[in-house]
PDB file of C-alpha atoms in Angstrom:
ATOM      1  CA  UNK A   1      -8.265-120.612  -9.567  1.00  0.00           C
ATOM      2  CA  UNK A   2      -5.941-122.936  -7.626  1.00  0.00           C
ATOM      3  CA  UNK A   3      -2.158-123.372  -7.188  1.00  0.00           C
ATOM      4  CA  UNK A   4      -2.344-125.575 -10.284  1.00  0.00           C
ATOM      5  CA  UNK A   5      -3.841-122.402 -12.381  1.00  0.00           C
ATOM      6  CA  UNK A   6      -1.287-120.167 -11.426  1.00  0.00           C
ATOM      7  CA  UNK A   7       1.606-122.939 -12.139  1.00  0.00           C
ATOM      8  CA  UNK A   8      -0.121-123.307 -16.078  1.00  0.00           C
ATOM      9  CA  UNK A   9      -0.349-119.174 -16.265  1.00  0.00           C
ATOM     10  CA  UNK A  10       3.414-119.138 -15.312  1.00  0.00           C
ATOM     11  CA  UNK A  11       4.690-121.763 -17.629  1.00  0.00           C
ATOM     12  CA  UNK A  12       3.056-120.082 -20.443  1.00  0.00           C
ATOM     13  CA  UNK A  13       4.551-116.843 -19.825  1.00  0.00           C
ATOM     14  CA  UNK A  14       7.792-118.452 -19.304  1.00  0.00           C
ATOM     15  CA  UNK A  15       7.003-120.289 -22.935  1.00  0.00           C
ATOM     16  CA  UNK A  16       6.064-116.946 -24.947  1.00  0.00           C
ATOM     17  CA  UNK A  17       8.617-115.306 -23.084  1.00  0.00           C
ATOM     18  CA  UNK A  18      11.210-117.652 -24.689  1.00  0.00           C
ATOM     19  CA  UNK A  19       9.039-118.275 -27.885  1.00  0.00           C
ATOM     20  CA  UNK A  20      10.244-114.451 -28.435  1.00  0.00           C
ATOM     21  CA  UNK A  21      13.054-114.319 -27.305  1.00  0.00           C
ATOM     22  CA  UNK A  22      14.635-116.969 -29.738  1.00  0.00           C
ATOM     23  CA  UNK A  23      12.400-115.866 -32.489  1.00  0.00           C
ATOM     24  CA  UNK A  24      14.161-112.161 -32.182  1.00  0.00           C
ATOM     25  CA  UNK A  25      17.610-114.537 -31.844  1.00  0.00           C
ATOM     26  CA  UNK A  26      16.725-116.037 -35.304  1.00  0.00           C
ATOM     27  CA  UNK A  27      15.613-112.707 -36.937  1.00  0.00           C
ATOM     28  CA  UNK A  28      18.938-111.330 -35.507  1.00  0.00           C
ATOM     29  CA  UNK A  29      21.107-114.128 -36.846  1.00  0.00           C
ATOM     30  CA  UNK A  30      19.281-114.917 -39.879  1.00  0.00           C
ATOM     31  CA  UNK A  31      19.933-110.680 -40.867  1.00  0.00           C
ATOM     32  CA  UNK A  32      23.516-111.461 -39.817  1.00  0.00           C
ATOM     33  CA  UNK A  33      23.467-114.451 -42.510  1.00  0.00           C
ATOM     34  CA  UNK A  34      22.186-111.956 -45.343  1.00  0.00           C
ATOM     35  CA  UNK A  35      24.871-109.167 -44.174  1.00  0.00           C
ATOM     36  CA  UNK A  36      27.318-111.433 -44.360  1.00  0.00           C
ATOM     37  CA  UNK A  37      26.396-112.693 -48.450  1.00  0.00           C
ATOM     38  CA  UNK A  38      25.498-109.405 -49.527  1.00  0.00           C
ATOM     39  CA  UNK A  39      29.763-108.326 -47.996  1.00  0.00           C
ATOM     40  CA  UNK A  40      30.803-111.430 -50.137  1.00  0.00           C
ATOM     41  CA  UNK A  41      28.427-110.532 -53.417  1.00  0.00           C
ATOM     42  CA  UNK A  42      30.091-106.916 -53.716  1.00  0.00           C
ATOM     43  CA  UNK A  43      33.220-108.740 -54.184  1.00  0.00           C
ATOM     44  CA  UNK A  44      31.493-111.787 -56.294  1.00  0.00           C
ATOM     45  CA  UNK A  45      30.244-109.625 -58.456  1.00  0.00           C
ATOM     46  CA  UNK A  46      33.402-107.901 -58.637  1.00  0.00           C
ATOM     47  CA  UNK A  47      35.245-110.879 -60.248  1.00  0.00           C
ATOM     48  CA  UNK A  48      31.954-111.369 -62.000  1.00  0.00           C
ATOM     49  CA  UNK A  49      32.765-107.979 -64.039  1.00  0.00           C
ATOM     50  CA  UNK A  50      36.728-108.272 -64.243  1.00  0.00           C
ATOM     51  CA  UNK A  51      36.159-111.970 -66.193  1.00  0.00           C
ATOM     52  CA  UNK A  52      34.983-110.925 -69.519  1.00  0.00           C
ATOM     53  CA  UNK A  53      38.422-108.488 -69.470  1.00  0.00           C
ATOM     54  CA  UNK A  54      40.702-111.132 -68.541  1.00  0.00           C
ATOM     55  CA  UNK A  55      39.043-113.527 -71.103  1.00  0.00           C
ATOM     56  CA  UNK A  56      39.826-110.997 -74.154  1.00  0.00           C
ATOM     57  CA  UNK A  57      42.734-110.628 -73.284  1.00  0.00           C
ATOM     58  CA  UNK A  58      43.717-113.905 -73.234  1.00  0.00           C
ATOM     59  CA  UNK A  59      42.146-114.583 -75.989  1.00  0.00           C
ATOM     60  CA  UNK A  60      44.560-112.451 -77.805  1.00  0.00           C
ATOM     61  CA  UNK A  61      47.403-115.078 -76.673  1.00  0.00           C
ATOM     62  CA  UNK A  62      46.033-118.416 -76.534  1.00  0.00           C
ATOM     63  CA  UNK A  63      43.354-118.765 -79.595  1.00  0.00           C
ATOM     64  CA  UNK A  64      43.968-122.729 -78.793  1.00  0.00           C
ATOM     65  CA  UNK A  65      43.454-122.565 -75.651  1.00  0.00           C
ATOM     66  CA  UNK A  66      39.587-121.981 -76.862  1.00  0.00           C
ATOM     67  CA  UNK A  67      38.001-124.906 -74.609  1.00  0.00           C
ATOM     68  CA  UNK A  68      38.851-123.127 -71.579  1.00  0.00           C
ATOM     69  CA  UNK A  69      37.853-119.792 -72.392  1.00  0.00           C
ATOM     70  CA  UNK A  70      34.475-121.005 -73.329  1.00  0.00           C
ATOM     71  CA  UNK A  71      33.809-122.629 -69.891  1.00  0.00           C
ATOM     72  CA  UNK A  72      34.651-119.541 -68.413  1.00  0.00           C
ATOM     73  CA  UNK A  73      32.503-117.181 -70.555  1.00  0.00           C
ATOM     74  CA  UNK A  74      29.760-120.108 -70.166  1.00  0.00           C
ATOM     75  CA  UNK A  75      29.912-119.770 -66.652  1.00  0.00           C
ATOM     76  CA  UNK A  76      29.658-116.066 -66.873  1.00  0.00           C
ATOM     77  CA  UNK A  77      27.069-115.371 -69.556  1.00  0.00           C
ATOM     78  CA  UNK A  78      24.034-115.739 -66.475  1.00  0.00           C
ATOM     79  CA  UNK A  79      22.447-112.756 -65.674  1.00  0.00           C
ATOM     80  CA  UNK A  80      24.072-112.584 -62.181  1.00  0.00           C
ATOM     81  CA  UNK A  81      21.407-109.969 -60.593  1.00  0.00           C
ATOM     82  CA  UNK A  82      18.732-112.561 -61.592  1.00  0.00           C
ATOM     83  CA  UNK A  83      20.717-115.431 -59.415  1.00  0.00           C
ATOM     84  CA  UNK A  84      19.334-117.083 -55.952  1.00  0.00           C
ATOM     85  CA  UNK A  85      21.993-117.086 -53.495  1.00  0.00           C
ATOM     86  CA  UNK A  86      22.845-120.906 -53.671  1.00  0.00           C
ATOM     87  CA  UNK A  87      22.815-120.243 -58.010  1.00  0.00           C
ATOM     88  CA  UNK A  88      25.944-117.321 -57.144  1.00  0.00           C
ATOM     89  CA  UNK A  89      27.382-119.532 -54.958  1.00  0.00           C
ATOM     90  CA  UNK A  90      28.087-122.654 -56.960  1.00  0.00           C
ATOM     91  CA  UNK A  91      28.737-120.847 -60.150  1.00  0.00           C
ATOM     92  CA  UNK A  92      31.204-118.790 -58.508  1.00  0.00           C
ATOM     93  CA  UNK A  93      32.892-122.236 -57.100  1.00  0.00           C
ATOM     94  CA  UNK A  94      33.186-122.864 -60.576  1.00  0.00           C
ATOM     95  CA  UNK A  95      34.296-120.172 -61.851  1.00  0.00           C
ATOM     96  CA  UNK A  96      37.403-120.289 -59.298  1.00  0.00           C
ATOM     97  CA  UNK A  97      38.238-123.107 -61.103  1.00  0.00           C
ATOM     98  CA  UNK A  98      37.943-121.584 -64.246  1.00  0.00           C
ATOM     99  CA  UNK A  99      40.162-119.138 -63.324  1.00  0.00           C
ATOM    100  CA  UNK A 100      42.815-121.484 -62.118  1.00  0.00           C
ATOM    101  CA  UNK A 101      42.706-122.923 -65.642  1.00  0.00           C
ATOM    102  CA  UNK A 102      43.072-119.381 -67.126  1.00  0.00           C
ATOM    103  CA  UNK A 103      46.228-118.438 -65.220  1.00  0.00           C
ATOM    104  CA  UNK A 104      47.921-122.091 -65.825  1.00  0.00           C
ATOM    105  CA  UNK A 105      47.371-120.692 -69.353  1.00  0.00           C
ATOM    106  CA  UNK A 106      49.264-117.746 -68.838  1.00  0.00           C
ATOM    107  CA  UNK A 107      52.196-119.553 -67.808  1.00  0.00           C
ATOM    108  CA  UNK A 108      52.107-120.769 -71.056  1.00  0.00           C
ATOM    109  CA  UNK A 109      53.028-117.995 -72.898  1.00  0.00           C
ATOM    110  CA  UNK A 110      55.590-115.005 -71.761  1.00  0.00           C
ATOM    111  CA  UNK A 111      54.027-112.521 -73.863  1.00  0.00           C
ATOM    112  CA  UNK A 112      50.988-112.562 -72.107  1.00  0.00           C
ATOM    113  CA  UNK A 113      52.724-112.638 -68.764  1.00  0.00           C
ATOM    114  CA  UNK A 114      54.132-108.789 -70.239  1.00  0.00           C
ATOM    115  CA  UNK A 115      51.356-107.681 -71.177  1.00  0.00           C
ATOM    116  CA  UNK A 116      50.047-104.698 -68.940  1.00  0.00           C
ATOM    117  CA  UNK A 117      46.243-105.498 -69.142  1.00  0.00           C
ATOM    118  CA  UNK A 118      47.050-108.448 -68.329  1.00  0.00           C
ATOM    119  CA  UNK A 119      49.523-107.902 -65.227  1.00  0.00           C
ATOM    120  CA  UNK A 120      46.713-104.903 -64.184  1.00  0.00           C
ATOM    121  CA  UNK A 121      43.468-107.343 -64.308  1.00  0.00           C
ATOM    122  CA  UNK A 122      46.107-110.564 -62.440  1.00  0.00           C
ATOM    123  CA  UNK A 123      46.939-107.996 -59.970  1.00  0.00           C
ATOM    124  CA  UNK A 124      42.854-106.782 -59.271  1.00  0.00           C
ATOM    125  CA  UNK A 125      41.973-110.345 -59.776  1.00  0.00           C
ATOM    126  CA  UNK A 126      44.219-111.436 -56.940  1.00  0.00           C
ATOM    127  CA  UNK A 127      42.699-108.666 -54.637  1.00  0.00           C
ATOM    128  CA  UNK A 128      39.377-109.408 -54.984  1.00  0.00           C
ATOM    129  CA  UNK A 129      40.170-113.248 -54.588  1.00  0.00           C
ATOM    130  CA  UNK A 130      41.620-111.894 -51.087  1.00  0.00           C
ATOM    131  CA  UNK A 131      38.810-109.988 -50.503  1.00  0.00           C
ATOM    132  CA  UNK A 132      36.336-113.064 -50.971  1.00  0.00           C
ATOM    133  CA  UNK A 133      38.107-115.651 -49.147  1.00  0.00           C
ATOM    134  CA  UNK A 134      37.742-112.846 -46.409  1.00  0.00           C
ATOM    135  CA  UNK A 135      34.325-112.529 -46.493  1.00  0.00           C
ATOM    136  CA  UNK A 136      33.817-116.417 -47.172  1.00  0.00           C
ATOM    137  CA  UNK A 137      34.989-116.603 -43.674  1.00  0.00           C
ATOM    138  CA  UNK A 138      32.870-113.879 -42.253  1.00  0.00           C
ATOM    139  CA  UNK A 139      29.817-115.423 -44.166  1.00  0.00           C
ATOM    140  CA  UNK A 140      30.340-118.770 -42.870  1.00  0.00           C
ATOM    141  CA  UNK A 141      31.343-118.273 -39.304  1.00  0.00           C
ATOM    142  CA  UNK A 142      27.463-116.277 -39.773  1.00  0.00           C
ATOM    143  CA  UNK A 143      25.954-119.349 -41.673  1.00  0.00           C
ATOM    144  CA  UNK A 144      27.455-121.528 -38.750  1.00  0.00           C
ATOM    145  CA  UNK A 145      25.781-119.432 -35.532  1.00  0.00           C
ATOM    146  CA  UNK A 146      22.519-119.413 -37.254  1.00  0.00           C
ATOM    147  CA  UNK A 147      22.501-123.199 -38.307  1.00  0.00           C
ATOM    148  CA  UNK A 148      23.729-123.901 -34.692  1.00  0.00           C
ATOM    149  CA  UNK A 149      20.576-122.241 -33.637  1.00  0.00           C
ATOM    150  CA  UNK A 150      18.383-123.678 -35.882  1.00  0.00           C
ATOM    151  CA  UNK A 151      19.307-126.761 -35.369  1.00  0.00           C
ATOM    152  CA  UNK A 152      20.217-127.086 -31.791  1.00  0.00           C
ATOM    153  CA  UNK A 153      17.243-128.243 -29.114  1.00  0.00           C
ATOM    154  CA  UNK A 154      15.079-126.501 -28.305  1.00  0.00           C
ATOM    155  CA  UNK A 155      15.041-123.464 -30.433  1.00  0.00           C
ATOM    156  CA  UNK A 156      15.298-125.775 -32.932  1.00  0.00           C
ATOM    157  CA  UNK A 157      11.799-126.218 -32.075  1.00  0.00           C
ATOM    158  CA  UNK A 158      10.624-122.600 -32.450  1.00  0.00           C
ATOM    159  CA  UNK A 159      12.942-122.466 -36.100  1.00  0.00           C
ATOM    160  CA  UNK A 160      10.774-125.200 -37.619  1.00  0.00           C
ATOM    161  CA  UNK A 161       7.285-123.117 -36.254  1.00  0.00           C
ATOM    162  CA  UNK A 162       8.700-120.100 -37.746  1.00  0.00           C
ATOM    163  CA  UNK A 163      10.003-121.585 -40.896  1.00  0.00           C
ATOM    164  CA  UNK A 164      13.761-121.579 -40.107  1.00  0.00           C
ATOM    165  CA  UNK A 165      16.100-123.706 -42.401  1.00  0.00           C
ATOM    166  CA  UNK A 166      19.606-124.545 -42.090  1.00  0.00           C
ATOM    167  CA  UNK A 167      21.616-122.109 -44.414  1.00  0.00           C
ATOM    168  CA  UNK A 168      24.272-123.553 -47.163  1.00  0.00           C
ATOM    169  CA  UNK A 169      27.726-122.556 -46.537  1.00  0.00           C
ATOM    170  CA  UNK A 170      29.931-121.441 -48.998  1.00  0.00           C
ATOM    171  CA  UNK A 171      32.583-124.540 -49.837  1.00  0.00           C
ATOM    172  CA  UNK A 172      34.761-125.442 -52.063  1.00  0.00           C
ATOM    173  CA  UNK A 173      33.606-128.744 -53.914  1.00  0.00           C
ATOM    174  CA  UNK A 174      36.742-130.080 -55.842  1.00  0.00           C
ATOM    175  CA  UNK A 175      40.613-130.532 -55.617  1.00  0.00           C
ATOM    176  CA  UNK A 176      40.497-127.851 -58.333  1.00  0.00           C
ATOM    177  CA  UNK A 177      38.967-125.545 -56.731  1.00  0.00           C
ATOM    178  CA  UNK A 178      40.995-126.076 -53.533  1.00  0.00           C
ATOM    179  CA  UNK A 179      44.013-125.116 -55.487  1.00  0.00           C
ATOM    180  CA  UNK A 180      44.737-121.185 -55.004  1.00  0.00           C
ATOM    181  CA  UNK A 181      44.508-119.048 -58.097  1.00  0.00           C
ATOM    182  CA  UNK A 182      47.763-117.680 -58.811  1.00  0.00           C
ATOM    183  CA  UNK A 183      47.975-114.539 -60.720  1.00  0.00           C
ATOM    184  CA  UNK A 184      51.642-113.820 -59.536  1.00  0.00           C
ATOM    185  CA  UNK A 185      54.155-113.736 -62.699  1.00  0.00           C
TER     186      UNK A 185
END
């Protein structure tokens, strides 16, 4: 064996020694990815469970208002366990907005502004909506570092061997949804 032979033997270690090294860069970033959704789904899942109590008791108020609550309770009524990642992620988009439409309600009528279940869930509702946007950012700075590996050359290369894929990140998709929710009275 020549020169030559020991110039092939050397690239290839060089090549497996990278091969691994961005695969165990992927594995890291791609566990960073599901760290950061499972942070965000405790606090999903959170405004998954206060809904149904903010819905009753606005229904108590605004019987007329019935449209609304529907979409909300429609949006809701998935088993959320049962949900892929992308599923939680756009119903929860629209579910913001559902919300939004829920406290414009409340502005509606002063009663319900008083009332102390209500004022209780506004005031856990607008902690966990802090708590999300949070770990919206955390999720999609992670989301953003593993794309930018799987898509950048040439461990892009090694990502589409191993079965990499670009992650979704969490956005907003209307002007709706942009809009904060406001649960201050």
């Amino acid at each position: 064996m020549g020169i030559v032979g020991y110039i092939i033997i050397a690239v290839l270690i060089i090549l497996v020694i990278y091969f691994i090294c961005v695969y165990n860069s992927l594995v890291k970033l791609n566990n960073n990815v599901k760290e950061a959704f499972s942070t965000m789904d405790v606090y999903l899942k959170k405004r998954w469970d206060l809904i149904p109590n903010l819905v009753e008791t606005v229904k108590g108020y605004a019987k007329h208002e019935k449209g609304t609550l529907e979409e909300v309770v429609k949006l809701r009524s998935g088993a959320y366990d049962k949900m892929s990642t992308d599923e939680k992620i756009e119903n929860n988009a629209k579910l913001s907005a559902g919300i939004t439409k829920i406290m414009a309600l409340a502005e509606s009528y002063p009663e319900l502004k008083a009332n102390q279940n209500f004022l209780s869930l506004s005031s856990d509702l607008s902690n966990v909506e802090a708590d999300i946007a949070n770990s919206r950012k955390y999720y999609n700075g992670a989301v953003k570092i593993f794309n930018n590996k799987v898509m950048m050359f040439p461990s892009n290369i090694v990502a589409n061997i191993l079965g990499y894929k670009e992650q979704k990140m969490y956005e907003v998709d209307s002007d709706e949804e942009r809009k904060n929710v406001k649960v201050q009275f």
